[in-house]
Coordinates of C-alpha atoms in Angstrom, one line a residue:
X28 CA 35.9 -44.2 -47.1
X29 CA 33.4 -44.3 -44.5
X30 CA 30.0 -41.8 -44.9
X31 CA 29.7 -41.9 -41.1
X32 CA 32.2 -39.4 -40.7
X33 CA 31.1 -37.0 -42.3
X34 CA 27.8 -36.8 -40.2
X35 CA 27.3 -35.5 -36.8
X36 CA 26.5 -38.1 -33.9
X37 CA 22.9 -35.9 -33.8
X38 CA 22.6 -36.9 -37.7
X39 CA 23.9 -40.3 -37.9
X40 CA 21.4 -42.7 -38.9
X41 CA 19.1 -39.0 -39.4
X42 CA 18.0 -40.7 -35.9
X43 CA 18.5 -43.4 -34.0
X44 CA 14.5 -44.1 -33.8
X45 CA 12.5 -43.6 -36.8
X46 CA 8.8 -43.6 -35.7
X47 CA 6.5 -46.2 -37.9
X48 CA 3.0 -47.0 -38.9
X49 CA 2.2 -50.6 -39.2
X50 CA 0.0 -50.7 -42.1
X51 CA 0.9 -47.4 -43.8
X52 CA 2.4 -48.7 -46.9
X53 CA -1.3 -50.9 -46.7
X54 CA 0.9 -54.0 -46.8
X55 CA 0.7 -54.6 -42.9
X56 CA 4.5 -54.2 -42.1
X57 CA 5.5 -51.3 -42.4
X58 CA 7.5 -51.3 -39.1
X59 CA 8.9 -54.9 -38.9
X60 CA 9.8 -55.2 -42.8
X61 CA 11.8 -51.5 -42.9
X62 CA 13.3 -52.6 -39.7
X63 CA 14.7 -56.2 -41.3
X64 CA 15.8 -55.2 -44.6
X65 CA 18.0 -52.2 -42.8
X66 CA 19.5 -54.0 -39.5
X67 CA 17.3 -52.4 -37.6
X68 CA 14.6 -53.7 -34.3
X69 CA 11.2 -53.3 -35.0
X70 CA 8.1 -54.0 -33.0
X71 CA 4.5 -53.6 -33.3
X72 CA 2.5 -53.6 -30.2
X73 CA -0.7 -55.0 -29.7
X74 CA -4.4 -53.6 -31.2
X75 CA -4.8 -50.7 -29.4
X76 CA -1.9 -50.7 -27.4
X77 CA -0.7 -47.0 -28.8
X78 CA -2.5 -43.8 -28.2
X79 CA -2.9 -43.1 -31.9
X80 CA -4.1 -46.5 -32.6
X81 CA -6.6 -46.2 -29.6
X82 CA -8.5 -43.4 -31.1
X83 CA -9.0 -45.3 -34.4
X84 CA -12.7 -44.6 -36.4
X85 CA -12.4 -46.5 -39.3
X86 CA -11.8 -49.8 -41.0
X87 CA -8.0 -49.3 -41.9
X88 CA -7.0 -47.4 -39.1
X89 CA -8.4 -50.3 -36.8
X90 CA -5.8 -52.2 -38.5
X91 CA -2.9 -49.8 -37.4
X92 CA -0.5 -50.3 -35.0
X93 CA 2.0 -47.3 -34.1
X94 CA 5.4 -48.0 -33.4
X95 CA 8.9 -47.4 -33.9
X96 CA 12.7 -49.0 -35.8
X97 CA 15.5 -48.5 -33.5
X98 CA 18.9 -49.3 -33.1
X99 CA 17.8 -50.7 -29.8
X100 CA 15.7 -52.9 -27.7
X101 CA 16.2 -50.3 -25.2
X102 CA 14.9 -47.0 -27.4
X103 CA 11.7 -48.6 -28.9
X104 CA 10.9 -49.7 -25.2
X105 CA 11.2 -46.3 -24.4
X106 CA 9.0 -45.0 -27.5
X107 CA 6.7 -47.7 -26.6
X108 CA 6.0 -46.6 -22.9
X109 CA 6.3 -42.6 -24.2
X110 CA 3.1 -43.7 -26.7
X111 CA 1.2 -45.9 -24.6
X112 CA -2.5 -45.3 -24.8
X113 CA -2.3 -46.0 -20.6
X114 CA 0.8 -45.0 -18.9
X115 CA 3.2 -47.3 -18.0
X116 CA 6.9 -47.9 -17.5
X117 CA 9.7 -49.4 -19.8
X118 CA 9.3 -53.1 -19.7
X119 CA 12.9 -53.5 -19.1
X120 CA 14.9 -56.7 -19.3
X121 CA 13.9 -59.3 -16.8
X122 CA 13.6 -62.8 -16.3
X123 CA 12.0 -65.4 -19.0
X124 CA 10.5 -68.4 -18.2
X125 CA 12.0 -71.4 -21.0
X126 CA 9.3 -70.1 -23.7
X127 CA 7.6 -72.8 -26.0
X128 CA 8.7 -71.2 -29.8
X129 CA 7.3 -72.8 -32.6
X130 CA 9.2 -72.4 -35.9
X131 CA 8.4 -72.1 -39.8
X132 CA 9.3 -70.8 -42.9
X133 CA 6.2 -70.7 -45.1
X134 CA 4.1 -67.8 -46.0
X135 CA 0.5 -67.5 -45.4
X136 CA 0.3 -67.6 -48.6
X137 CA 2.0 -71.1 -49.2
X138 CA 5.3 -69.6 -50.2
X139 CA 8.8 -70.9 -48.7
X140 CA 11.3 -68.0 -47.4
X141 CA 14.2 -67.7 -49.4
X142 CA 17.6 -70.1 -48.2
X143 CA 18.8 -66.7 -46.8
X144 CA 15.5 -66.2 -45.1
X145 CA 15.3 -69.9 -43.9
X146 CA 18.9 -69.5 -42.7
X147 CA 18.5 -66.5 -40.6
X148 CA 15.1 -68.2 -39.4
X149 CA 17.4 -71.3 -38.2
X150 CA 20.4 -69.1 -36.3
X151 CA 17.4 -67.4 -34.3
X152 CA 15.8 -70.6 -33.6
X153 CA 19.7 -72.1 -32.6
X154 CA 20.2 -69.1 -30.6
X155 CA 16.7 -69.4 -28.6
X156 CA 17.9 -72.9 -27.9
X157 CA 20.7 -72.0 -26.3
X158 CA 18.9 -69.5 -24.4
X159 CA 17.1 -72.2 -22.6
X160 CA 13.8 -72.2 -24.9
X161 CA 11.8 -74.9 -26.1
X162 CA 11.6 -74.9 -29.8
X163 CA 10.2 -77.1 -32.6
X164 CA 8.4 -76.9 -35.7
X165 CA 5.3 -76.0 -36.2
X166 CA 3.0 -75.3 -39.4
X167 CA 2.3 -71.9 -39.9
X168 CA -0.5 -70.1 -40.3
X169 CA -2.3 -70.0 -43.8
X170 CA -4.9 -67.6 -45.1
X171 CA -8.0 -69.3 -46.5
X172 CA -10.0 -68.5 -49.4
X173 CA -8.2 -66.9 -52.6
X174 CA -10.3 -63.5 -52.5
X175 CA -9.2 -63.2 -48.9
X176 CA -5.4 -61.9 -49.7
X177 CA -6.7 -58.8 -51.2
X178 CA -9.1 -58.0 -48.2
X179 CA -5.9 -55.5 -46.5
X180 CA -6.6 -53.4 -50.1
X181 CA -10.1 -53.7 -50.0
X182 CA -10.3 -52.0 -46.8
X183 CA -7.8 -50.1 -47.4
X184 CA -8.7 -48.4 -50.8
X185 CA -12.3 -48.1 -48.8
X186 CA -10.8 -46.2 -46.1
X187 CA -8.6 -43.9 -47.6
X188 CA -12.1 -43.1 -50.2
X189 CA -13.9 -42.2 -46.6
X190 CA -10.6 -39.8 -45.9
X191 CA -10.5 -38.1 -49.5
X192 CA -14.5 -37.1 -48.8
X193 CA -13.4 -35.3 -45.5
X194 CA -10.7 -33.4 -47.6
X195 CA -12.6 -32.4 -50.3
X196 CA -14.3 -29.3 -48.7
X197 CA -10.7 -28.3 -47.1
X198 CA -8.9 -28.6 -50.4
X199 CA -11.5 -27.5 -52.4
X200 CA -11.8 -30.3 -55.4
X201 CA -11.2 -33.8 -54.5
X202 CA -8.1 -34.7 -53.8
X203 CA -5.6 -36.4 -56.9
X204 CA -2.4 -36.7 -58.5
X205 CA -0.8 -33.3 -56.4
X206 CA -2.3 -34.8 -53.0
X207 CA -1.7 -38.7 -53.6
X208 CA 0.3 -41.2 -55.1
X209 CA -0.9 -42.8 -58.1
X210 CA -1.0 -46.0 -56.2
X211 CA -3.5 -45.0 -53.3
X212 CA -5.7 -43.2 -56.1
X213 CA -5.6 -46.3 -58.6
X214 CA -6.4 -48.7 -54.8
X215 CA -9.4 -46.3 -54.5
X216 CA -10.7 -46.3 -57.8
X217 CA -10.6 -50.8 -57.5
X218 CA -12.4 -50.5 -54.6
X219 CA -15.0 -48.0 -55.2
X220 CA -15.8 -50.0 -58.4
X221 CA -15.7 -53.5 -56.7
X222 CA -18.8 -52.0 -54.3
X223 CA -19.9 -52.1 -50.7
X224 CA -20.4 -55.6 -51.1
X225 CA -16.8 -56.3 -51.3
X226 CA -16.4 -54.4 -48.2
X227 CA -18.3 -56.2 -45.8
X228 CA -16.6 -59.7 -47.4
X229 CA -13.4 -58.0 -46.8
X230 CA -14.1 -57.2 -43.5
X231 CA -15.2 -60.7 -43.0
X232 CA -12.4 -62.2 -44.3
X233 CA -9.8 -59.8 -42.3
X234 CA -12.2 -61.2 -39.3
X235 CA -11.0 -64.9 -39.9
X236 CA -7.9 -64.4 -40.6
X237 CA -7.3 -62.4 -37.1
X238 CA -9.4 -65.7 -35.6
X239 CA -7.0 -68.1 -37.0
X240 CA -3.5 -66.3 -36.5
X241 CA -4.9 -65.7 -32.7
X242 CA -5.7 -69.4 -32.4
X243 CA -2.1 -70.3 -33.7
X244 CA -0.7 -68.1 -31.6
X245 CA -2.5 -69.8 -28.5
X246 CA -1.0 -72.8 -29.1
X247 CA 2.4 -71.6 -28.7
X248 CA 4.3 -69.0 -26.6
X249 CA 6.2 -67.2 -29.5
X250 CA 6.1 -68.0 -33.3
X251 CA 9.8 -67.7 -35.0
X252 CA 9.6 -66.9 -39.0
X253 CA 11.1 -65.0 -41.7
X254 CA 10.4 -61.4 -41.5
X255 CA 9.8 -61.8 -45.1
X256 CA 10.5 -64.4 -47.6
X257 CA 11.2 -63.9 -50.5
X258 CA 14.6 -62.3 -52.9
X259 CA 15.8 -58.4 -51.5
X260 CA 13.5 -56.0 -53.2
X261 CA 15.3 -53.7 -55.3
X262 CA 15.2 -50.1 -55.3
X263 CA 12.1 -49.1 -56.8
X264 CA 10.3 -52.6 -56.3
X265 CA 7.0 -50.8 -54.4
X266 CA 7.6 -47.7 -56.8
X267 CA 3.8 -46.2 -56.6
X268 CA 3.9 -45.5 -60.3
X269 CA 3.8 -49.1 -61.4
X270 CA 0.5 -50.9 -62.5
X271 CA -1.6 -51.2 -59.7
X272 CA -1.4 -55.1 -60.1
X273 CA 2.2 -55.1 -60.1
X274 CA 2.1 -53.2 -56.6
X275 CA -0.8 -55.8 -55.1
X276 CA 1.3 -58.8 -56.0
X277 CA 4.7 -57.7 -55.1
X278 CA 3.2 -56.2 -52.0
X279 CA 1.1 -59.4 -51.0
X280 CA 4.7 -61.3 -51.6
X281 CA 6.5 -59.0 -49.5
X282 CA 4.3 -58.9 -46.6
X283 CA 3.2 -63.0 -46.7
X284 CA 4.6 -63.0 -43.0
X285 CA 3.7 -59.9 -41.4
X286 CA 0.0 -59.2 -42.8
X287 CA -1.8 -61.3 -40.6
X288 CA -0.7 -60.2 -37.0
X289 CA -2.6 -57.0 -37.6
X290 CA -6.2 -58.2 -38.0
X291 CA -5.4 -60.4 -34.9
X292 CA -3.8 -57.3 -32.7
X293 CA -1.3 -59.3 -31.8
X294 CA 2.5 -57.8 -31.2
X295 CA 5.3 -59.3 -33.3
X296 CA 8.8 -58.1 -33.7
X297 CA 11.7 -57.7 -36.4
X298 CA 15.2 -59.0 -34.8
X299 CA 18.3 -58.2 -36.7
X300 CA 19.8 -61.9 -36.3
X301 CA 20.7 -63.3 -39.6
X302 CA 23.2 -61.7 -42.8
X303 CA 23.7 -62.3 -46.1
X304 CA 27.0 -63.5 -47.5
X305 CA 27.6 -60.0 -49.1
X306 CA 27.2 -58.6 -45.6
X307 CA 23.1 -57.3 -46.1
X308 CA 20.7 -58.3 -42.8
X309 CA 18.0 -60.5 -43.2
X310 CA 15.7 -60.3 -39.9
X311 CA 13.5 -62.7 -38.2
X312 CA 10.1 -62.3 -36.7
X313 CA 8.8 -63.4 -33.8
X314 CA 5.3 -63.0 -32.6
X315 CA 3.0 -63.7 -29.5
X316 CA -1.1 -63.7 -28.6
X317 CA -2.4 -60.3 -28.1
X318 CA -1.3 -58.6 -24.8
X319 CA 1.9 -60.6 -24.2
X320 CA 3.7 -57.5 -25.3
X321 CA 5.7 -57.3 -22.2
X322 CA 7.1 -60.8 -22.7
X323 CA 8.1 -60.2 -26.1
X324 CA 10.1 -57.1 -25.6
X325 CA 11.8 -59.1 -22.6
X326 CA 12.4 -62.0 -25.4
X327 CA 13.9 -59.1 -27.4
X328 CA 16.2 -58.1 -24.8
X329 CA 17.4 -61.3 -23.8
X330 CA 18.2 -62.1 -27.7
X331 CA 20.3 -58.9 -27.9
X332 CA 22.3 -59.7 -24.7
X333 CA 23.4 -62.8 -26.2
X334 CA 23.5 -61.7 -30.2
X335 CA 24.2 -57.9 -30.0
X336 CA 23.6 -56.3 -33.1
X337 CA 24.4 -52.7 -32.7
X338 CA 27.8 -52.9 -34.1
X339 CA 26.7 -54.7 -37.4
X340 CA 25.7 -52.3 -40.2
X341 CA 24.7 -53.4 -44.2
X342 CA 27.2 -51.9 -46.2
X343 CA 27.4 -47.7 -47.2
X344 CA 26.8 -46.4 -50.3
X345 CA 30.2 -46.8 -51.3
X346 CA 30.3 -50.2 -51.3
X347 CA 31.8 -50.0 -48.4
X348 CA 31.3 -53.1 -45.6
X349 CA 31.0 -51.1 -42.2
X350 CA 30.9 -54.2 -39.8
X351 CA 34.5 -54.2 -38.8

């Protein structure tokens, strides 16, 4: 029994682009990581490269990127060029030069993908082979200093404490449990109590780490890697009621390969090569220096031609394996 038809081709998928905040879930990857653990494509442009993320005031949302999952290469184009802080056309397939594409499959944190994840990572890397591409292995980047992981929630619970003092007036009382999920609120209350002080160290940190994954990047003309790394999350592995250093951890894991293109506003992409043995996608990322957004999305295009993954979907509710 197949779900899909019981949906209309308007409903299917509830759309075929789902619009997406990198950053949102304060993990940095909250475009690319939905988009590979649901067979989806999902890019994040470059800093400042949206209109939203233009017009950004404060700490956290400096660290936003808008942006888009699609079924397509061809539909987040389009959302791209609709959103584009100056206008511009769809990028559109094209030719690619033989790309330089550096490889790896540990974190930033010093944690090895998953086999699955190393897997997918080495079918991407195959396929950009035999696309004409230059690829080797590189070492990835790292993040330095053990304070600096938590600098994304540092800034983050900072920011959102800036936000909840512009909505006190308009809700009248501060805003809590009926406005915010217990996560955000317990993120505030750790950073409000770790002081301004932590704040300007965060924002160093963050500083560095965009330095070095820019500097990387330079070196190279795409970097291949997992999406992320480690085991499927279950349902209810980011649940906001948990403790709050349950979330942190699990959320640090879960976004070891993503985190770091933000603070360097550089545009990286989740491609929907690489499947589990039960038939579940894993997703690989690839990444390039700030403002080479146009050669990505042409890398993106070209991979699809060659791999198409339109047709593959994880399995239904049911159980039920829907790749054909």
């Amino acid at each position: 029994m197949n779900l899909e038809q019981f949906q209309s081709k308007g409903e299917k998928c509830q759309k075929q682009t789902q619009k997406g905040t990198q950053a949102k879930k304060i993990s940095g990857g909250s475009i690319r990581l939905p988009a590979a653990l649901a067979g989806l494509f999902g890019f994040k442009p470059s800093a400042g490269a949206s209109a939203p993320a233009s017009a950004a005031d404060n700490d956290f949302l400096r660290l936003v990127s808008e942006g888009c999952v699609s079924r397509s290469v061809r539909d987040t184009d389009a959302y791209l060029a609709a959103t584009a802080a100056e206008p511009r056309s769809i990028v559109g397939p094209g030719e690619l030069r033989p790309l330089r594409i550096g490889v790896y499959s540990m974190s930033a944190l010093g944690e090895e993908a998953s086999p699955e994840g190393r897997a997918a990572v080495d079918e991407a890397a195959a396929l950009c082979a035999s696309l004409g591409h230059r690829v080797e292995v590189v070492e990835g980047p790292r993040i330095r200093g053990e304070r600096a992981a938590d600098a994304f929630f540092v800034v983050a619970g900072s920011s959102v404490r800036g936000l909840m003092e512009l909505m006190t007036p308009m809700l009248g009382h501060p805003p809590g449990p009926g406005e915010l999920e217990p996560f955000t609120l317990a993120l505030v209350a750790w950073a409000t109590e770790l002081g301004p002080l932590a704040l300007d160290e965060a924002r160093r940190a963050l500083e560095v780490q965009g330095a070095d994954l820019r500097a990387f990047l330079d070196g190279v003309d795409v970097a291949l890697c997992p999406t992320w790394g480690g085991l499927r999350p279950a349902l209810g592995h980011l649940a906001p009621h948990l403790p709050l250093d349950v979330l942190m951890a699990r959320t640090r894991a879960l976004a070891g390969f993503t985190a770091g293109h933000n603070p360097a506003g550089a545009p990286s992409m989740s491609v929907p090569i690489g499947w589990t043995a039960d038939g579940l996608p894993v997703g690989c990322q690839l990444a390039a220096a700030p403002g080479r957004d146009a050669m990505l999305m042409r890398l993106a295009y070209q991979l699809e031609a060659a791999a198409p993954w339109a047709h593959r979907w994880p399995p239904d509710q049911l159980g039920e394996n829907t790749n054909g």
